[in-house]
Amino acid sequence: SLFSTVAEGNRFYGYLNSLQVFIEAAMMFIAPYIVNRIGAKQGLLLSGAIMALRMLASGVVDDPVSISMVKLLHALELPLLLVAIFKYIVVNFDSRLSATIYLIGFHVFTQMVTTLLSPLVGELYDELGFANAYLVLGGVVTTNLLLSAWLLEGRTGRHSAEMAKMTGG
């Protein structure tokens, strides 16, 4: 509805998705440097902050360029999230379990939550409209971000502390 024709909107969306893929690929090279520099917990929190900004901004912007900029934030968020998750797992758990913890603790859980929340989010869209639904969702993400800042273990997680005791460090 933001474009004069459906074809023009589809073309613009295709270009935008292509740009997002290239930015994500570039960020996959940069994200390990950022996460190593700031730490796993801070990497997760940075990714969450970008997500909160993206969700809240989705409820505020209403022109194609602004919507595009908000959509491109996901290209920054996702690589940081993926690298920070693995780093957090390795720092805080036995590294031999990292793939299992990722698959079950993150990926399966994410899919289950998505399945359970989809009808509720659809109801939010119907009751509040797109913009207000995204403002509510952004508020939920922001609340979870603040809770995560308090609950996530920092650089010296359980596994790191145990390893330091065993190695005398």
CSV table of N, CA and C in Angstrom, one decimal:
chain,number,residue,atom,x,y,z
A,1,SER,N,0.8,-1.2,0.0
A,1,SER,CA,0.0,0.0,0.0
A,1,SER,C,0.9,1.3,0.0
A,2,LEU,N,2.1,1.2,0.3
A,2,LEU,CA,3.0,2.3,0.3
A,2,LEU,C,3.6,2.7,-1.1
A,3,PHE,N,3.3,1.9,-2.1
A,3,PHE,CA,3.8,2.1,-3.4
A,3,PHE,C,2.6,2.2,-4.4
A,4,SER,N,2.9,2.8,-5.6
A,4,SER,CA,1.9,3.1,-6.5
A,4,SER,C,1.3,1.8,-7.2
A,5,THR,N,2.2,0.8,-7.3
A,5,THR,CA,1.7,-0.5,-7.8
A,5,THR,C,2.2,-1.6,-6.9
A,6,VAL,N,1.6,-2.8,-7.0
A,6,VAL,CA,2.0,-3.9,-6.3
A,6,VAL,C,3.4,-4.4,-6.8
A,7,ALA,N,3.6,-4.3,-8.1
A,7,ALA,CA,4.9,-4.7,-8.7
A,7,ALA,C,6.0,-3.9,-8.2
A,8,GLU,N,5.8,-2.6,-8.1
A,8,GLU,CA,6.8,-1.7,-7.6
A,8,GLU,C,7.2,-2.0,-6.1
A,9,GLY,N,6.2,-2.3,-5.3
A,9,GLY,CA,6.4,-2.7,-3.9
A,9,GLY,C,7.1,-4.0,-3.9
A,10,ASN,N,6.8,-5.0,-4.7
A,10,ASN,CA,7.5,-6.3,-4.7
A,10,ASN,C,8.9,-6.1,-5.1
A,11,ARG,N,9.2,-5.3,-6.1
A,11,ARG,CA,10.5,-5.0,-6.6
A,11,ARG,C,11.4,-4.4,-5.5
A,12,PHE,N,10.8,-3.4,-4.8
A,12,PHE,CA,11.5,-2.7,-3.7
A,12,PHE,C,11.8,-3.7,-2.6
A,13,TYR,N,10.9,-4.5,-2.3
A,13,TYR,CA,11.0,-5.5,-1.2
A,13,TYR,C,12.1,-6.5,-1.6
A,14,GLY,N,12.2,-6.9,-2.8
A,14,GLY,CA,13.2,-7.9,-3.3
A,14,GLY,C,14.6,-7.3,-3.2
A,15,TYR,N,14.7,-6.0,-3.6
A,15,TYR,CA,16.0,-5.3,-3.4
A,15,TYR,C,16.4,-5.2,-1.9
A,16,LEU,N,15.4,-4.9,-1.1
A,16,LEU,CA,15.7,-4.7,0.3
A,16,LEU,C,16.1,-6.0,0.9
A,17,ASN,N,15.5,-7.1,0.6
A,17,ASN,CA,15.9,-8.4,1.1
A,17,ASN,C,17.3,-8.8,0.6
A,18,SER,N,17.6,-8.5,-0.6
A,18,SER,CA,18.9,-8.8,-1.1
A,18,SER,C,20.0,-8.0,-0.3
A,19,LEU,N,19.7,-6.8,-0.1
A,19,LEU,CA,20.6,-5.9,0.7
A,19,LEU,C,20.8,-6.5,2.1
A,20,GLN,N,19.7,-6.9,2.7
A,20,GLN,CA,19.8,-7.4,4.0
A,20,GLN,C,20.6,-8.7,4.1
A,21,VAL,N,20.5,-9.6,3.1
A,21,VAL,CA,21.4,-10.8,3.1
A,21,VAL,C,22.8,-10.4,3.0
A,22,PHE,N,23.2,-9.4,2.2
A,22,PHE,CA,24.6,-9.0,2.0
A,22,PHE,C,25.1,-8.4,3.3
A,23,ILE,N,24.3,-7.6,4.0
A,23,ILE,CA,24.7,-7.0,5.2
A,23,ILE,C,24.9,-8.1,6.3
A,24,GLU,N,24.0,-9.0,6.4
A,24,GLU,CA,24.1,-10.1,7.3
A,24,GLU,C,25.4,-10.9,7.1
A,25,ALA,N,25.7,-11.2,5.8
A,25,ALA,CA,26.9,-11.9,5.5
A,25,ALA,C,28.2,-11.1,6.0
A,26,ALA,N,28.2,-9.8,5.7
A,26,ALA,CA,29.3,-9.0,6.1
A,26,ALA,C,29.4,-9.0,7.7
A,27,MET,N,28.2,-8.9,8.3
A,27,MET,CA,28.2,-8.9,9.8
A,27,MET,C,28.7,-10.2,10.4
A,28,MET,N,28.5,-11.3,9.7
A,28,MET,CA,29.0,-12.6,10.2
A,28,MET,C,30.5,-12.5,10.3
A,29,PHE,N,31.2,-11.7,9.5
A,29,PHE,CA,32.7,-11.6,9.6
A,29,PHE,C,33.0,-10.6,10.8
A,30,ILE,N,32.2,-9.7,11.0
A,30,ILE,CA,32.5,-8.6,12.0
A,30,ILE,C,32.0,-9.0,13.4
A,31,ALA,N,30.9,-9.8,13.5
A,31,ALA,CA,30.3,-10.1,14.8
A,31,ALA,C,31.2,-10.8,15.8
A,32,PRO,N,32.1,-11.8,15.3
A,32,PRO,CA,33.0,-12.4,16.3
A,32,PRO,C,33.9,-11.4,16.9
A,33,TYR,N,34.4,-10.5,16.2
A,33,TYR,CA,35.3,-9.4,16.7
A,33,TYR,C,34.6,-8.6,17.8
A,34,ILE,N,33.3,-8.2,17.5
A,34,ILE,CA,32.5,-7.4,18.4
A,34,ILE,C,32.3,-8.2,19.7
A,35,VAL,N,31.8,-9.4,19.5
A,35,VAL,CA,31.4,-10.2,20.7
A,35,VAL,C,32.7,-10.6,21.5
A,36,ASN,N,33.8,-10.9,20.9
A,36,ASN,CA,35.0,-11.1,21.7
A,36,ASN,C,35.5,-9.9,22.4
A,37,ARG,N,35.2,-8.7,21.8
A,37,ARG,CA,35.6,-7.5,22.4
A,37,ARG,C,34.8,-7.1,23.6
A,38,ILE,N,33.5,-7.3,23.5
A,38,ILE,CA,32.5,-6.9,24.6
A,38,ILE,C,32.1,-8.0,25.5
A,39,GLY,N,32.3,-9.3,25.1
A,39,GLY,CA,31.9,-10.4,25.9
A,39,GLY,C,30.6,-11.0,25.5
A,40,ALA,N,30.4,-12.2,25.8
A,40,ALA,CA,29.2,-12.9,25.4
A,40,ALA,C,27.9,-12.3,26.0
A,41,LYS,N,27.9,-12.0,27.2
A,41,LYS,CA,26.7,-11.4,27.9
A,41,LYS,C,26.4,-10.1,27.2
A,42,GLN,N,27.4,-9.2,27.1
A,42,GLN,CA,27.1,-7.9,26.5
A,42,GLN,C,26.7,-8.1,25.0
A,43,GLY,N,27.2,-9.1,24.3
A,43,GLY,CA,26.8,-9.4,22.9
A,43,GLY,C,25.3,-9.7,22.8
A,44,LEU,N,24.9,-10.6,23.8
A,44,LEU,CA,23.5,-10.9,23.8
A,44,LEU,C,22.6,-9.7,24.1
A,45,LEU,N,23.1,-8.9,25.1
A,45,LEU,CA,22.3,-7.7,25.4
A,45,LEU,C,22.3,-6.7,24.3
A,46,LEU,N,23.4,-6.6,23.6
A,46,LEU,CA,23.4,-5.7,22.4
A,46,LEU,C,22.5,-6.1,21.3
A,47,SER,N,22.5,-7.4,21.1
A,47,SER,CA,21.5,-8.0,20.1
A,47,SER,C,20.1,-7.8,20.6
A,48,GLY,N,19.8,-7.9,21.9
A,48,GLY,CA,18.5,-7.7,22.4
A,48,GLY,C,18.1,-6.2,22.3
A,49,ALA,N,19.0,-5.3,22.5
A,49,ALA,CA,18.8,-3.9,22.4
A,49,ALA,C,18.4,-3.5,21.0
A,50,ILE,N,19.1,-4.1,20.0
A,50,ILE,CA,18.8,-3.9,18.6
A,50,ILE,C,17.4,-4.4,18.3
A,51,MET,N,17.1,-5.6,18.8
A,51,MET,CA,15.8,-6.2,18.6
A,51,MET,C,14.7,-5.3,19.2
A,52,ALA,N,14.9,-4.8,20.4
A,52,ALA,CA,13.9,-3.9,21.0
A,52,ALA,C,13.7,-2.6,20.2
A,53,LEU,N,14.8,-2.0,19.8
A,53,LEU,CA,14.8,-0.9,18.9
A,53,LEU,C,14.0,-1.1,17.7
A,54,ARG,N,14.3,-2.3,17.0
A,54,ARG,CA,13.6,-2.7,15.8
A,54,ARG,C,12.1,-2.8,16.0
A,55,MET,N,11.7,-3.5,17.1
A,55,MET,CA,10.3,-3.7,17.4
A,55,MET,C,9.6,-2.4,17.6
A,56,LEU,N,10.2,-1.6,18.5
A,56,LEU,CA,9.5,-0.3,18.9
A,56,LEU,C,9.5,0.6,17.6
A,57,ALA,N,10.5,0.6,16.9
A,57,ALA,CA,10.5,1.5,15.7
A,57,ALA,C,9.5,1.0,14.6
A,58,SER,N,9.3,-0.3,14.6
A,58,SER,CA,8.3,-0.8,13.7
A,58,SER,C,6.9,-0.3,13.9
A,59,GLY,N,6.7,0.0,15.2
A,59,GLY,CA,5.4,0.6,15.6
A,59,GLY,C,5.3,2.1,15.3
A,60,VAL,N,6.4,2.7,15.0
A,60,VAL,CA,6.4,4.2,14.9
A,60,VAL,C,6.5,4.7,13.4
A,61,VAL,N,7.4,4.0,12.6
A,61,VAL,CA,7.7,4.5,11.3
A,61,VAL,C,6.5,4.1,10.3
A,62,ASP,N,6.4,4.9,9.3
A,62,ASP,CA,5.3,4.6,8.3
A,62,ASP,C,5.6,4.9,6.9
A,63,ASP,N,6.8,5.2,6.6
A,63,ASP,CA,7.2,5.5,5.2
A,63,ASP,C,8.2,4.4,4.7
A,64,PRO,N,8.2,4.1,3.4
A,64,PRO,CA,9.1,3.0,2.9
A,64,PRO,C,10.5,3.1,3.3
A,65,VAL,N,11.1,4.2,3.3
A,65,VAL,CA,12.6,4.4,3.6
A,65,VAL,C,12.8,4.0,5.1
A,66,SER,N,12.0,4.6,6.0
A,66,SER,CA,12.1,4.3,7.4
A,66,SER,C,11.9,2.9,7.7
A,67,ILE,N,10.8,2.3,7.1
A,67,ILE,CA,10.5,0.9,7.3
A,67,ILE,C,11.7,0.0,6.9
A,68,SER,N,12.3,0.4,5.7
A,68,SER,CA,13.5,-0.3,5.2
A,68,SER,C,14.6,-0.3,6.2
A,69,MET,N,14.9,0.9,6.8
A,69,MET,CA,16.0,1.1,7.7
A,69,MET,C,15.8,0.2,9.0
A,70,VAL,N,14.5,0.2,9.4
A,70,VAL,CA,14.2,-0.7,10.6
A,70,VAL,C,14.4,-2.1,10.2
A,71,LYS,N,13.9,-2.5,9.0
A,71,LYS,CA,14.1,-3.9,8.6
A,71,LYS,C,15.5,-4.3,8.6
A,72,LEU,N,16.4,-3.4,8.1
A,72,LEU,CA,17.8,-3.7,8.0
A,72,LEU,C,18.5,-3.9,9.3
A,73,LEU,N,17.9,-3.4,10.4
A,73,LEU,CA,18.5,-3.6,11.7
A,73,LEU,C,18.6,-5.1,12.1
A,74,HIS,N,17.7,-5.9,11.5
A,74,HIS,CA,17.8,-7.3,11.7
A,74,HIS,C,19.1,-7.9,11.2
A,75,ALA,N,19.6,-7.3,10.1
A,75,ALA,CA,20.9,-7.8,9.6
A,75,ALA,C,22.1,-7.5,10.5
A,76,LEU,N,21.9,-6.6,11.4
A,76,LEU,CA,22.9,-6.3,12.5
A,76,LEU,C,22.7,-7.2,13.7
A,77,GLU,N,21.4,-7.4,14.0
A,77,GLU,CA,21.0,-8.2,15.2
A,77,GLU,C,21.3,-9.6,15.1
A,78,LEU,N,21.0,-10.3,14.0
A,78,LEU,CA,21.1,-11.7,13.9
A,78,LEU,C,22.5,-12.3,14.0
A,79,PRO,N,23.5,-11.7,13.3
A,79,PRO,CA,24.8,-12.3,13.4
A,79,PRO,C,25.4,-12.1,14.9
A,80,LEU,N,25.1,-10.9,15.5
A,80,LEU,CA,25.5,-10.7,16.9
A,80,LEU,C,24.9,-11.7,17.8
A,81,LEU,N,23.6,-12.0,17.6
A,81,LEU,CA,22.9,-13.0,18.4
A,81,LEU,C,23.5,-14.4,18.3
A,82,LEU,N,23.7,-14.8,17.0
A,82,LEU,CA,24.2,-16.2,16.8
A,82,LEU,C,25.6,-16.4,17.4
A,83,VAL,N,26.5,-15.4,17.2
A,83,VAL,CA,27.9,-15.5,17.7
A,83,VAL,C,27.8,-15.4,19.2
A,84,ALA,N,27.1,-14.5,19.8
A,84,ALA,CA,27.0,-14.3,21.2
A,84,ALA,C,26.4,-15.6,21.9
A,85,ILE,N,25.4,-16.2,21.3
A,85,ILE,CA,24.8,-17.4,21.9
A,85,ILE,C,25.9,-18.5,22.0
A,86,PHE,N,26.6,-18.8,21.0
A,86,PHE,CA,27.6,-19.8,21.0
A,86,PHE,C,28.7,-19.5,22.0
A,87,LYS,N,29.2,-18.2,22.0
A,87,LYS,CA,30.2,-17.8,23.0
A,87,LYS,C,29.7,-17.9,24.4
A,88,TYR,N,28.5,-17.5,24.7
A,88,TYR,CA,27.9,-17.6,26.0
A,88,TYR,C,27.8,-19.1,26.5
A,89,ILE,N,27.4,-20.0,25.6
A,89,ILE,CA,27.3,-21.4,25.9
A,89,ILE,C,28.7,-21.9,26.2
A,90,VAL,N,29.7,-21.6,25.4
A,90,VAL,CA,31.1,-22.1,25.6
A,90,VAL,C,31.6,-21.6,26.9
A,91,VAL,N,31.4,-20.3,27.2
A,91,VAL,CA,31.9,-19.7,28.5
A,91,VAL,C,31.3,-20.3,29.7
A,92,ASN,N,30.0,-20.6,29.6
A,92,ASN,CA,29.2,-20.9,30.8
A,92,ASN,C,28.9,-22.4,31.0
A,93,PHE,N,29.1,-23.2,29.9
A,93,PHE,CA,28.8,-24.7,30.0
A,93,PHE,C,30.0,-25.4,29.4
A,94,ASP,N,29.9,-26.7,29.6
A,94,ASP,CA,30.9,-27.6,29.0
A,94,ASP,C,30.8,-27.5,27.5
A,95,SER,N,32.0,-27.1,26.9
A,95,SER,CA,32.0,-26.8,25.4
A,95,SER,C,31.6,-28.0,24.6
A,96,ARG,N,31.7,-29.2,25.1
A,96,ARG,CA,31.3,-30.4,24.3
A,96,ARG,C,29.8,-30.5,24.1
A,97,LEU,N,29.1,-29.7,25.0
A,97,LEU,CA,27.6,-29.7,24.9
A,97,LEU,C,27.0,-28.5,24.1
A,98,SER,N,27.9,-27.7,23.5
A,98,SER,CA,27.5,-26.5,22.9
A,98,SER,C,26.4,-26.7,21.8
A,99,ALA,N,26.6,-27.6,20.9
A,99,ALA,CA,25.7,-27.8,19.8
A,99,ALA,C,24.3,-28.3,20.4
A,100,THR,N,24.4,-29.2,21.4
A,100,THR,CA,23.1,-29.7,22.0
A,100,THR,C,22.4,-28.6,22.7
A,101,ILE,N,23.1,-27.8,23.5
A,101,ILE,CA,22.5,-26.7,24.2
A,101,ILE,C,21.9,-25.7,23.2
A,102,TYR,N,22.6,-25.5,22.1
A,102,TYR,CA,22.1,-24.5,21.1
A,102,TYR,C,20.8,-25.1,20.5
A,103,LEU,N,20.9,-26.3,20.1
A,103,LEU,CA,19.7,-26.9,19.4
A,103,LEU,C,18.5,-27.0,20.2
A,104,ILE,N,18.7,-27.5,21.5
A,104,ILE,CA,17.5,-27.7,22.3
A,104,ILE,C,17.2,-26.4,23.1
A,105,GLY,N,18.2,-25.8,23.7
A,105,GLY,CA,18.0,-24.7,24.6
A,105,GLY,C,17.6,-23.4,23.8
A,106,PHE,N,18.1,-23.3,22.6
A,106,PHE,CA,17.7,-22.1,21.9
A,106,PHE,C,16.8,-22.3,20.7
A,107,HIS,N,17.2,-23.2,19.8
A,107,HIS,CA,16.5,-23.3,18.6
A,107,HIS,C,15.1,-24.0,18.8
A,108,VAL,N,15.1,-25.1,19.5
A,108,VAL,CA,13.8,-25.8,19.7
A,108,VAL,C,12.9,-24.9,20.6
A,109,PHE,N,13.5,-24.3,21.6
A,109,PHE,CA,12.7,-23.4,22.5
A,109,PHE,C,12.1,-22.3,21.7
A,110,THR,N,12.9,-21.7,20.8
A,110,THR,CA,12.5,-20.6,20.0
A,110,THR,C,11.3,-21.0,19.1
A,111,GLN,N,11.4,-22.1,18.5
A,111,GLN,CA,10.3,-22.6,17.6
A,111,GLN,C,9.1,-22.9,18.4
A,112,MET,N,9.2,-23.5,19.6
A,112,MET,CA,8.0,-23.7,20.4
A,112,MET,C,7.3,-22.4,20.8
A,113,VAL,N,8.1,-21.5,21.3
A,113,VAL,CA,7.6,-20.2,21.7
A,113,VAL,C,6.9,-19.5,20.5
A,114,THR,N,7.5,-19.5,19.4
A,114,THR,CA,7.0,-18.9,18.2
A,114,THR,C,5.6,-19.5,17.9
A,115,THR,N,5.5,-20.8,17.9
A,115,THR,CA,4.3,-21.5,17.7
A,115,THR,C,3.2,-21.2,18.7
A,116,LEU,N,3.6,-21.1,20.0
A,116,LEU,CA,2.6,-20.7,21.0
A,116,LEU,C,2.2,-19.3,20.9
A,117,LEU,N,3.1,-18.4,20.6
A,117,LEU,CA,2.8,-16.9,20.6
A,117,LEU,C,2.1,-16.4,19.3
A,118,SER,N,2.3,-17.2,18.2
A,118,SER,CA,1.7,-16.7,17.0
A,118,SER,C,0.2,-16.4,17.0
A,119,PRO,N,-0.6,-17.2,17.6
A,119,PRO,CA,-2.1,-16.8,17.7
A,119,PRO,C,-2.3,-15.6,18.6
A,120,LEU,N,-1.5,-15.4,19.6
A,120,LEU,CA,-1.6,-14.2,20.5
A,120,LEU,C,-1.2,-13.0,19.8
A,121,VAL,N,-0.1,-13.0,19.0
A,121,VAL,CA,0.4,-11.9,18.3
A,121,VAL,C,-0.6,-11.5,17.2
A,122,GLY,N,-1.2,-12.6,16.5
A,122,GLY,CA,-2.3,-12.3,15.5
A,122,GLY,C,-3.5,-11.6,16.2
A,123,GLU,N,-3.8,-12.0,17.4
A,123,GLU,CA,-4.9,-11.4,18.1
A,123,GLU,C,-4.6,-9.9,18.4
A,124,LEU,N,-3.3,-9.7,18.8
A,124,LEU,CA,-2.9,-8.3,19.0
A,124,LEU,C,-3.0,-7.4,17.7
A,125,TYR,N,-2.6,-8.0,16.6
A,125,TYR,CA,-2.7,-7.3,15.3
A,125,TYR,C,-4.2,-6.9,15.1
A,126,ASP,N,-5.1,-7.9,15.3
A,126,ASP,CA,-6.5,-7.7,15.1
A,126,ASP,C,-7.1,-6.7,16.0
A,127,GLU,N,-6.7,-6.7,17.3
A,127,GLU,CA,-7.3,-5.9,18.3
A,127,GLU,C,-6.7,-4.5,18.3
A,128,LEU,N,-5.4,-4.4,18.2
A,128,LEU,CA,-4.7,-3.1,18.3
A,128,LEU,C,-4.2,-2.5,17.0
A,129,GLY,N,-4.1,-3.3,16.0
A,129,GLY,CA,-3.5,-2.8,14.7
A,129,GLY,C,-2.0,-3.0,14.7
A,130,PHE,N,-1.4,-3.0,13.6
A,130,PHE,CA,0.0,-3.3,13.4
A,130,PHE,C,0.9,-2.5,14.3
A,131,ALA,N,0.8,-1.2,14.2
A,131,ALA,CA,1.7,-0.2,14.9
A,131,ALA,C,1.6,-0.5,16.4
A,132,ASN,N,0.4,-0.5,17.0
A,132,ASN,CA,0.3,-0.6,18.4
A,132,ASN,C,0.7,-2.0,18.9
A,133,ALA,N,0.5,-3.0,18.0
A,133,ALA,CA,0.9,-4.4,18.4
A,133,ALA,C,2.4,-4.4,18.5
A,134,TYR,N,3.1,-3.8,17.6
A,134,TYR,CA,4.6,-3.7,17.6
A,134,TYR,C,5.1,-2.9,18.8
A,135,LEU,N,4.4,-1.9,19.2
A,135,LEU,CA,4.8,-1.2,20.4
A,135,LEU,C,4.7,-2.0,21.6
A,136,VAL,N,3.6,-2.8,21.7
A,136,VAL,CA,3.4,-3.7,22.8
A,136,VAL,C,4.5,-4.8,22.8
A,137,LEU,N,4.8,-5.4,21.6
A,137,LEU,CA,5.8,-6.4,21.5
A,137,LEU,C,7.2,-5.8,21.8
A,138,GLY,N,7.5,-4.6,21.4
A,138,GLY,CA,8.7,-3.9,21.7
A,138,GLY,C,8.8,-3.7,23.2
A,139,GLY,N,7.7,-3.4,23.9
A,139,GLY,CA,7.8,-3.3,25.3
A,139,GLY,C,8.1,-4.6,26.0
A,140,VAL,N,7.5,-5.7,25.5
A,140,VAL,CA,7.8,-7.0,26.0
A,140,VAL,C,9.3,-7.4,25.8
A,141,VAL,N,9.8,-7.1,24.6
A,141,VAL,CA,11.2,-7.3,24.4
A,141,VAL,C,12.1,-6.5,25.3
A,142,THR,N,11.8,-5.2,25.5
A,142,THR,CA,12.5,-4.4,26.4
A,142,THR,C,12.5,-4.9,27.8
A,143,THR,N,11.4,-5.3,28.3
A,143,THR,CA,11.3,-5.9,29.6
A,143,THR,C,12.1,-7.2,29.7
A,144,ASN,N,12.1,-8.0,28.7
A,144,ASN,CA,13.0,-9.2,28.8
A,144,ASN,C,14.4,-8.9,28.7
A,145,LEU,N,14.8,-7.8,28.0
A,145,LEU,CA,16.2,-7.3,27.9
A,145,LEU,C,16.6,-6.9,29.3
A,146,LEU,N,15.8,-6.1,30.0
A,146,LEU,CA,16.2,-5.7,31.3
A,146,LEU,C,16.3,-6.9,32.3
A,147,LEU,N,15.4,-7.8,32.2
A,147,LEU,CA,15.5,-9.0,33.0
A,147,LEU,C,16.8,-9.8,32.7
A,148,SER,N,17.1,-9.9,31.4
A,148,SER,CA,18.3,-10.6,31.0
A,148,SER,C,19.6,-10.0,31.5
A,149,ALA,N,19.6,-8.7,31.5
A,149,ALA,CA,20.8,-7.9,32.0
A,149,ALA,C,21.0,-8.3,33.4
A,150,TRP,N,20.0,-8.6,34.2
A,150,TRP,CA,20.1,-9.0,35.6
A,150,TRP,C,20.4,-10.4,35.8
A,151,LEU,N,19.8,-11.3,34.9
A,151,LEU,CA,19.9,-12.8,35.1
A,151,LEU,C,21.1,-13.5,34.4
A,152,LEU,N,21.5,-13.0,33.3
A,152,LEU,CA,22.6,-13.6,32.6
A,152,LEU,C,23.9,-13.5,33.3
A,153,GLU,N,24.6,-14.6,33.3
A,153,GLU,CA,25.9,-14.6,34.0
A,153,GLU,C,26.9,-13.8,33.1
A,154,GLY,N,27.8,-13.1,33.8
A,154,GLY,CA,28.9,-12.4,33.0
A,154,GLY,C,30.0,-13.3,32.6
A,155,ARG,N,31.1,-12.7,32.3
A,155,ARG,CA,32.3,-13.4,31.8
A,155,ARG,C,32.7,-14.6,32.6
A,156,THR,N,32.6,-14.5,33.9
A,156,THR,CA,33.0,-15.6,34.8
A,156,THR,C,31.8,-16.4,35.2
A,157,GLY,N,31.3,-17.2,34.2
A,157,GLY,CA,30.2,-18.1,34.5
A,157,GLY,C,30.6,-19.3,35.3
A,158,ARG,N,29.7,-20.1,35.6
A,158,ARG,CA,29.9,-21.3,36.4
A,158,ARG,C,31.0,-22.1,35.8
A,159,HIS,N,31.0,-22.4,34.5
A,159,HIS,CA,32.0,-23.3,33.9
A,159,HIS,C,33.4,-22.7,34.0
A,160,SER,N,33.4,-21.4,33.7
A,160,SER,CA,34.7,-20.7,33.8
A,160,SER,C,35.3,-20.7,35.2
A,161,ALA,N,34.5,-20.5,36.2
A,161,ALA,CA,35.0,-20.5,37.5
A,161,ALA,C,35.5,-21.9,37.9
A,162,GLU,N,34.7,-22.9,37.5
A,162,GLU,CA,35.1,-24.3,37.8
A,162,GLU,C,36.5,-24.6,37.1
A,163,MET,N,36.6,-24.2,35.9
A,163,MET,CA,37.9,-24.4,35.1
A,163,MET,C,39.0,-23.7,35.8
A,164,ALA,N,38.8,-22.5,36.3
A,164,ALA,CA,39.8,-21.7,36.9
A,164,ALA,C,40.3,-22.4,38.2
A,165,LYS,N,39.3,-23.0,39.0
A,165,LYS,CA,39.7,-23.8,40.2
A,165,LYS,C,40.5,-25.0,39.9
A,166,MET,N,40.1,-25.7,38.8
A,166,MET,CA,40.8,-27.0,38.5
A,166,MET,C,42.2,-26.7,37.9
A,167,THR,N,42.4,-25.6,37.2
A,167,THR,CA,43.7,-25.3,36.7
A,167,THR,C,44.5,-24.4,37.6
A,168,GLY,N,44.0,-24.0,38.7
A,168,GLY,CA,44.8,-23.2,39.6
A,168,GLY,C,44.8,-21.7,39.2
A,169,GLY,N,43.9,-21.3,38.2
A,169,GLY,CA,43.9,-20.0,37.7
A,169,GLY,C,42.8,-19.2,38.2
